[in-house]
Short mmCIF file of C-alpha atoms in Angstrom, two decimals:
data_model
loop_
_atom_site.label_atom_id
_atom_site.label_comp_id
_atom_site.label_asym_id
_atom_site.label_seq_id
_atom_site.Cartn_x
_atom_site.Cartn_y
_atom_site.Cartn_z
CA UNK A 1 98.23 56.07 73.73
CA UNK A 2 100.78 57.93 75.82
CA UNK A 3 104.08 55.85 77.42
CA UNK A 4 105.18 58.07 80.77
CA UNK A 5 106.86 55.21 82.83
CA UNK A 6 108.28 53.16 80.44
CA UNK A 7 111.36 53.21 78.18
CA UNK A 8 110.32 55.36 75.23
CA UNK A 9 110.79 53.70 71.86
CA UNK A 10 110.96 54.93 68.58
CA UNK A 11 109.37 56.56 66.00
CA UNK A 12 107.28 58.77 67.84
CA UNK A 13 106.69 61.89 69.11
CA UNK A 14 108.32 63.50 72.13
CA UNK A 15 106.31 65.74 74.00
CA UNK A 16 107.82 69.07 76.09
CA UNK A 17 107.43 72.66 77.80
CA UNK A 18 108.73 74.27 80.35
CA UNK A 19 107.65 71.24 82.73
CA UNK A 20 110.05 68.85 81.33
CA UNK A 21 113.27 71.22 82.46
CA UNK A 22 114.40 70.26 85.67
CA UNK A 23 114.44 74.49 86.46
CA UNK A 24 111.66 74.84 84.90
CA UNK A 25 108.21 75.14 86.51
CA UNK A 26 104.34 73.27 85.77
CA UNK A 27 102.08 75.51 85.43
CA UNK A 28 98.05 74.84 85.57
CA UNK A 29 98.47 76.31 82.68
CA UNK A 30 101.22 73.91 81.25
CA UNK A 31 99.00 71.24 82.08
CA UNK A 32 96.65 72.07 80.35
CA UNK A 33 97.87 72.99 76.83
CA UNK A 34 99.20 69.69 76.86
CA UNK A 35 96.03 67.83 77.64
CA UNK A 36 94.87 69.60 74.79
CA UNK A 37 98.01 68.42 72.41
CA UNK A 38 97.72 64.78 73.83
CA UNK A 39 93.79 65.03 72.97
CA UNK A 40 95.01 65.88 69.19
CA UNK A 41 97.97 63.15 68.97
CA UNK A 42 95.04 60.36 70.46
CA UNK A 43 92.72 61.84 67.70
CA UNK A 44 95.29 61.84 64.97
CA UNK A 45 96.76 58.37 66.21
CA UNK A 46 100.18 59.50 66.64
CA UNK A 47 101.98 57.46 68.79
CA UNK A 48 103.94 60.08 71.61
CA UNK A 49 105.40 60.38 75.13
CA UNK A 50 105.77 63.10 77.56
CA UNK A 51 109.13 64.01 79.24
CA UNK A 52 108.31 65.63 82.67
CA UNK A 53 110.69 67.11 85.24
CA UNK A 54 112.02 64.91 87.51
CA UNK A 55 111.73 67.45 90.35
CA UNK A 56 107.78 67.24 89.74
CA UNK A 57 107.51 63.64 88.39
CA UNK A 58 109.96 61.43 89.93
CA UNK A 59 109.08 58.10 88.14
CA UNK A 60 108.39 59.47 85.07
CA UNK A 61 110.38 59.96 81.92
CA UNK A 62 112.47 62.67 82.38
CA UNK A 63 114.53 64.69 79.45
CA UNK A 64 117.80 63.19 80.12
CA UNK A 65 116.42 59.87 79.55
CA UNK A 66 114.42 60.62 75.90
CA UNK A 67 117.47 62.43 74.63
CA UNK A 68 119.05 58.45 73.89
CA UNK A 69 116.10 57.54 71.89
CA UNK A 70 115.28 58.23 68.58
CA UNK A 71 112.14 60.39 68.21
CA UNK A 72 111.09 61.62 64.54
CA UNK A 73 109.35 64.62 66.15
CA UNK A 74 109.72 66.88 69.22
CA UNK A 75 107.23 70.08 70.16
CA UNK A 76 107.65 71.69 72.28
CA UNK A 77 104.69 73.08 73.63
CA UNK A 78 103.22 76.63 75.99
CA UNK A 79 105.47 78.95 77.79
CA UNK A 80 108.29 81.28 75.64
CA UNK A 81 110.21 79.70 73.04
CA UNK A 82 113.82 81.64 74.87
CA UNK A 83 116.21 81.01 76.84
CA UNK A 84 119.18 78.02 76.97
CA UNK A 85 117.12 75.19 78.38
CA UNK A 86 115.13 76.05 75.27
CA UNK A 87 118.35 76.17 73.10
CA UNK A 88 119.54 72.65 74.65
CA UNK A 89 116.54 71.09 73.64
CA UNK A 90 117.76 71.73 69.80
CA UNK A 91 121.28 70.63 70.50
CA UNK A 92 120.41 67.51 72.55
CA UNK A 93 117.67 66.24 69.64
CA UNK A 94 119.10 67.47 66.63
CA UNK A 95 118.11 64.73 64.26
CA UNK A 96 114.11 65.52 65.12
CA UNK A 97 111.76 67.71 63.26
CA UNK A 98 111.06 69.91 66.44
CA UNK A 99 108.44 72.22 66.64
CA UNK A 100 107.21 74.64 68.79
CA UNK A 101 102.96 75.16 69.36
CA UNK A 102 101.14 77.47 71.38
CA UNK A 103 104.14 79.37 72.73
CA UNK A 104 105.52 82.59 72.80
CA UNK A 105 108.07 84.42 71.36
CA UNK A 106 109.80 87.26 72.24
CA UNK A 107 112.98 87.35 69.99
CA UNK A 108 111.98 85.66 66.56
CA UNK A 109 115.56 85.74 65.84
CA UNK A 110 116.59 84.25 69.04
CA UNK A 111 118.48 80.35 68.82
CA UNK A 112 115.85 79.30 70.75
CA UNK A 113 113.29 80.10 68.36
CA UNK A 114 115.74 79.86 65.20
CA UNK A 115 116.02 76.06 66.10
CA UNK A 116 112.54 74.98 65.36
CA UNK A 117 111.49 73.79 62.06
CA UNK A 118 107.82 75.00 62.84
CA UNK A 119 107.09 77.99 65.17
CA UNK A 120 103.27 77.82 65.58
CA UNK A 121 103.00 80.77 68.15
CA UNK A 122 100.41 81.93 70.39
CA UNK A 123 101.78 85.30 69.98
CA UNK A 124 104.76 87.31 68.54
CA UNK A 125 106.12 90.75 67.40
CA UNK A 126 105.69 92.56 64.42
CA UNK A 127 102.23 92.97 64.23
CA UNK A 128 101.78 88.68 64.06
CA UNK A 129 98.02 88.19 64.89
CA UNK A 130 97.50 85.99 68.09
CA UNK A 131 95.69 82.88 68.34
CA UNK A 132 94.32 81.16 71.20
CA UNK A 133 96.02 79.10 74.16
CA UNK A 134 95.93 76.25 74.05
CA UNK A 135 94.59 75.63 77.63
CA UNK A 136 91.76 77.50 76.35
CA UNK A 137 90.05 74.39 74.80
CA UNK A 138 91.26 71.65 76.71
CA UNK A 139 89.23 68.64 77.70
CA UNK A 140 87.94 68.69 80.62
CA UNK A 141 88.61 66.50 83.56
CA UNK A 142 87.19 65.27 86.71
CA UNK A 143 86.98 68.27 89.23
CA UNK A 144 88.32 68.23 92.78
CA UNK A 145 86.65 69.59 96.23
CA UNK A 146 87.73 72.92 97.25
CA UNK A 147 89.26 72.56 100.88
CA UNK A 148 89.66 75.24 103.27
CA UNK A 149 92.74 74.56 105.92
CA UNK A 150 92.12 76.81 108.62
CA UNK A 151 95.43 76.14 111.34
CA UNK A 152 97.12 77.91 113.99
CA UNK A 153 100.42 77.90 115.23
CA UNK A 154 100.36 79.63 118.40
CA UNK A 155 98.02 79.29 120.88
CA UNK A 156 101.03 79.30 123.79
CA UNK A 157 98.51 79.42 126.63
CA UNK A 158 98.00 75.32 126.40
CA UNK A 159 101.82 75.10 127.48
CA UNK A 160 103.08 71.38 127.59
CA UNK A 161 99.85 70.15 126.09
CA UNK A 162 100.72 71.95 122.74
CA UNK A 163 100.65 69.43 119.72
CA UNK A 164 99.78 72.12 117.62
CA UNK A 165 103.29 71.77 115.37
CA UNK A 166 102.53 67.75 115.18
CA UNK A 167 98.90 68.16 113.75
CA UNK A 168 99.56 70.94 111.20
CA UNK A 169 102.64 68.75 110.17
CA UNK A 170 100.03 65.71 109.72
CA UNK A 171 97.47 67.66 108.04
CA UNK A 172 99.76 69.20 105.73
CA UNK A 173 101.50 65.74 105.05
CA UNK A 174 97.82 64.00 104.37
CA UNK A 175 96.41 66.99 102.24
CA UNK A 176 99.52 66.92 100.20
CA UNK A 177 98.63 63.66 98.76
CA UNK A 178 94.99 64.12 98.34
CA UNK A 179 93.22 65.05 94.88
CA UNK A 180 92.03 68.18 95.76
CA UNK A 181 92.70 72.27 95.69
CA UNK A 182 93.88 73.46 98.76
CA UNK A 183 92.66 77.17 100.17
CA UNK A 184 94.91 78.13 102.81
CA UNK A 185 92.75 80.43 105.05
CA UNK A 186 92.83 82.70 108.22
CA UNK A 187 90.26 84.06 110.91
CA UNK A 188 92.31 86.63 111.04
CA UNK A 189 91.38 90.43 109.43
CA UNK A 190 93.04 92.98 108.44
CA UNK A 191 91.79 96.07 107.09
CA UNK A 192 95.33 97.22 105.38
CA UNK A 193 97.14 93.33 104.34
CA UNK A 194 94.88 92.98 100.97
CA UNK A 195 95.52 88.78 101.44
CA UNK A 196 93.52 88.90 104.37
CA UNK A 197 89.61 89.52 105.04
CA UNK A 198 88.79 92.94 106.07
CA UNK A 199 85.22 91.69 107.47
CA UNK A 200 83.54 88.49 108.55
CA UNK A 201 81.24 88.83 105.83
CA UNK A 202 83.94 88.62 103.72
CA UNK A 203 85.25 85.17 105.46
CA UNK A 204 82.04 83.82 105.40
CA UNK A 205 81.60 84.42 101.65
CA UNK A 206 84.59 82.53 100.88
CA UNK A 207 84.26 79.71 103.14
CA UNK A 208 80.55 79.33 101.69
CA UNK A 209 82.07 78.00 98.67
CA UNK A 210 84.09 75.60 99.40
CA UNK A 211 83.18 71.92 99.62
CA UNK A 212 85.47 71.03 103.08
CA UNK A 213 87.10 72.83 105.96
CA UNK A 214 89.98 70.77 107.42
CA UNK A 215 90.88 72.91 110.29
CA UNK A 216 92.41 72.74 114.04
CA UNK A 217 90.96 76.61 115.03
CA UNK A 218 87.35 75.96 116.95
CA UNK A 219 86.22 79.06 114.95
CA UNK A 220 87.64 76.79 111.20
CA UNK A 221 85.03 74.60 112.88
CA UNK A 222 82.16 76.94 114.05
CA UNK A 223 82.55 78.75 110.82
CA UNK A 224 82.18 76.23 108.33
CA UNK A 225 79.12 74.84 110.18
CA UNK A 226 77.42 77.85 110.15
CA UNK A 227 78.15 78.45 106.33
CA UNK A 228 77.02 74.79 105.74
CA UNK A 229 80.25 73.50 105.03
CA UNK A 230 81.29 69.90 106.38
CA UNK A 231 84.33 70.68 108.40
CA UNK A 232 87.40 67.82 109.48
CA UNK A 233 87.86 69.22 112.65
CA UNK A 234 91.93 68.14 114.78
CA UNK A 235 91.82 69.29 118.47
CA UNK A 236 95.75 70.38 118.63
CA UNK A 237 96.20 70.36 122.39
CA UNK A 238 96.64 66.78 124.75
CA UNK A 239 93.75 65.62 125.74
CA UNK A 240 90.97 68.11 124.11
CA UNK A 241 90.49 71.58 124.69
CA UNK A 242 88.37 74.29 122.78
CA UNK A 243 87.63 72.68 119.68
CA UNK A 244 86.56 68.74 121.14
CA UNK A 245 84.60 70.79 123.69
CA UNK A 246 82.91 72.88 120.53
CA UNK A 247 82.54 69.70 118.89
CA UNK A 248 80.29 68.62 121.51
CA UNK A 249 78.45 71.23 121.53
CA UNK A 250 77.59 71.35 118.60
CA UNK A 251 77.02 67.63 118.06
CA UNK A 252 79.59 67.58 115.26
CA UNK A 253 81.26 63.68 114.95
CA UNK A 254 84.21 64.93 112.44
CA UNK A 255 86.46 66.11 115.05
CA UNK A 256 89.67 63.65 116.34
CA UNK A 257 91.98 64.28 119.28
CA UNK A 258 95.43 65.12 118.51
CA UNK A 259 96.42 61.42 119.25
CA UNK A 260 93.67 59.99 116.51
CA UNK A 261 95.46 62.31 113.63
CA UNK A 262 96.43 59.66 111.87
CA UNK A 263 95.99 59.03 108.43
CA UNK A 264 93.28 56.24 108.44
CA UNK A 265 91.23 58.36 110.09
CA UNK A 266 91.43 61.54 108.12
CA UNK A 267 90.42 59.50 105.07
CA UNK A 268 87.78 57.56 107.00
CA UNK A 269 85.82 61.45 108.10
CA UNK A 270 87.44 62.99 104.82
CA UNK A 271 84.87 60.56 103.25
CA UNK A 272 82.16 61.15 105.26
CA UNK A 273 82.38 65.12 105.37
CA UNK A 274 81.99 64.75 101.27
CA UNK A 275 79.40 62.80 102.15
CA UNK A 276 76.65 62.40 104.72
CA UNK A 277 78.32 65.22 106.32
CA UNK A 278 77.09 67.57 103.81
CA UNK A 279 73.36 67.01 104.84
CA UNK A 280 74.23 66.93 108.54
CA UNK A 281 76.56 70.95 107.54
CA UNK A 282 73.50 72.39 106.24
CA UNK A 283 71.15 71.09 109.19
CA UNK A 284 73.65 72.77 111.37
CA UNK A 285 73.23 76.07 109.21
CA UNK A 286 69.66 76.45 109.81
CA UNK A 287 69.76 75.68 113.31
CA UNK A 288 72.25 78.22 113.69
CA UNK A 289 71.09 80.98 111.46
CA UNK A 290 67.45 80.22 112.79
CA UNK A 291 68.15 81.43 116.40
CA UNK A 292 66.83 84.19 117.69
CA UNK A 293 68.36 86.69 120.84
CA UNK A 294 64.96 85.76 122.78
CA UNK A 295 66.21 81.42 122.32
CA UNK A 296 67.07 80.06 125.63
CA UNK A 297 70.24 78.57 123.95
CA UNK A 298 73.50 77.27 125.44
CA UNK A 299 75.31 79.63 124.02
CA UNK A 300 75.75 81.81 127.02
CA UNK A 301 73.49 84.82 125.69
CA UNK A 302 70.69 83.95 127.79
CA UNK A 303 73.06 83.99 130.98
CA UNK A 304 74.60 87.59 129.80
CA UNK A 305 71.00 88.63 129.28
CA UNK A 306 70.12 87.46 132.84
CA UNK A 307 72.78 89.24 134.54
CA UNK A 308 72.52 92.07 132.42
CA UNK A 309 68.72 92.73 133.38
CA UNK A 310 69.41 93.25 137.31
CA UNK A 311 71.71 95.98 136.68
CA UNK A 312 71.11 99.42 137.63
CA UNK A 313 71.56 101.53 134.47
CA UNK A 314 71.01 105.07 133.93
CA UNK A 315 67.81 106.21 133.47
CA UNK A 316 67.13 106.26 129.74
CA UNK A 317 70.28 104.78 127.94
CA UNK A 318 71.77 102.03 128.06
CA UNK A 319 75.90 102.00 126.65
CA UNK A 320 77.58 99.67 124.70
CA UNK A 321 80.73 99.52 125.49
CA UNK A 322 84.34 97.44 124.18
CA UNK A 323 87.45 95.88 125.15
CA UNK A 324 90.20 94.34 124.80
CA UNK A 325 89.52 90.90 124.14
CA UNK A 326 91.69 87.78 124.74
CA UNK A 327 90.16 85.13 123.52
CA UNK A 328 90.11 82.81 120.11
#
């Protein structure tokens, strides 16, 4: 029903909000309001386009480009009904019934407000009862995977073989384009900086809910294995390092060199971790979580343990001691 790339014609009804000015902003919440007008236009059969901003929406129909047509209707829909790109709106389609649904309004003598034939508000002063969003009951679509992107920029000890600036630059690029929600996430903790984990519990229980971990950190990698997660793994230094030789290790194929970062084959093992990788993730899990400190693993415990035993400790304790630590 909707026209968003082609020249609009008239007779019908413009659609707008805060996400058609090109100062404005889109807002999930913008979004979805007007799925939920478009839903009621398609039901109703009313014939309508949508005017986006052209700083979000390049090749779509932009405001400056409706404003020559003849529409019999505008709304305007979401967000307050103030402000002057609010008030232009009146002055640029002045011969259109324009109407204003689901917003809110501050002033209700304000222009911007003034200038609407119909103010059906969300909320208002002077004791107006509120009604619903409209996001509230829109349809719903198609949902995305969650992605984790676990990178690090320093890491100054690989010198010359750095390439960690060129991967995150890739990854960022490639994620950019893909249909899903982004997570940006650090190993790092914090017990003051409330954006950061305090614990590793706390890590864990986020990264247990995601659906992907696209990562160049070995721990992104070692992580999201033993959470179950399927994890894209980009080994940011020449030639492999820390993460290729974890990859190995752990017998995990989603892992490139930072030579193979390339967008073919991020989609190629972006499919696969969505996939078959999922079952292969939780396989890893139980192996990991199924260990016990007597295993003869190859994780180097059994070798501490060894070296550990001949000691000569004092009689009846044994300390636990820390230190500084320099590693990942």
């Amino acid at each position: 029903m909707a026209i968003e790339h082609e020249a609009a014609k008239p007779g019908r009804v413009l659609l707008t909000g805060w996400f058609s000015f090109l100062d404005g902003e889109v807002t999930a919440g913008d979004a979805l309001a007007l799925r939920r007008v478009r839903a009621c236009l398609d039901h109703l059969g009313v014939p309508y386009d949508v005017a986006w901003s052209a700083g979000y929406r390049p090749g779509a129909l932009h405001l400056s480009e409706a404003a020559g047509h003849l529409y019999t209707h505008l709304v305007f829909l979401c967000g307050p009904a103030h402000g002057p790109q609010v008030e232009e709106l009146h002055r640029s389609f002045p011969s259109c019934v324009r109407i204003a649904v689901g917003t809110s309004v501050i002033d209700g003598s304000a222009p911007a407000v003034t200038g609407f034939h119909h103010v059906l508000s969300r909320d208002a002063p002077g004791g107006v009862r509120p009604v619903r969003d409209l996001a509230a009951a829109a349809p719903t679509g198609p949902g995305a995977p969650v992605v984790g992107v676990v990178l690090t920029h320093g890491q100054g000890e690989y010198a010359g073989a750095r390439r960690h600036t060129e991967v995150a630059a890739m990854l960022t690029r490639w994620l950019a384009a893909k249909d899903c929600a982004c997570l940006e996430l650090t190993t790092r903790l914090d017990a003051h900086d409330w954006r950061l984990c305090t614990t590793a519990e706390q890590f864990e229980s986020v990264v247990s809910r995601l659906d992907l971990v696209v990562t160049d950190r070995l721990h992104g990698l070692v992580l999201a294995l033993r959470a179950g997660v399927p994890a894209l793994a980009v080994d940011p230094v020449a030639g492999g390092a820390k993460v290729s030789a974890q990859a190995r290790a752990l017998s995990w194929p989603a892992t490139l060199g930072a030579g193979q970062c390339v967008r073919a084959e991020l989609d190629r093992w972006w499919s696969w971790c969505l996939g078959d990788g999922r079952n292969l993730a939780g396989r890893r899990r139980e192996e990991f979580l199924g260990a016990r400190l007597h295993d003869t693993g190859d994780d180097g415990t059994a070798g501490l343990a060894r070296v550990l035993s001949t000691a000569a400790w004092p009689e009846g304790r044994r300390e636990r001691t820390s230190g500084a630590r320099s590693g990942p």
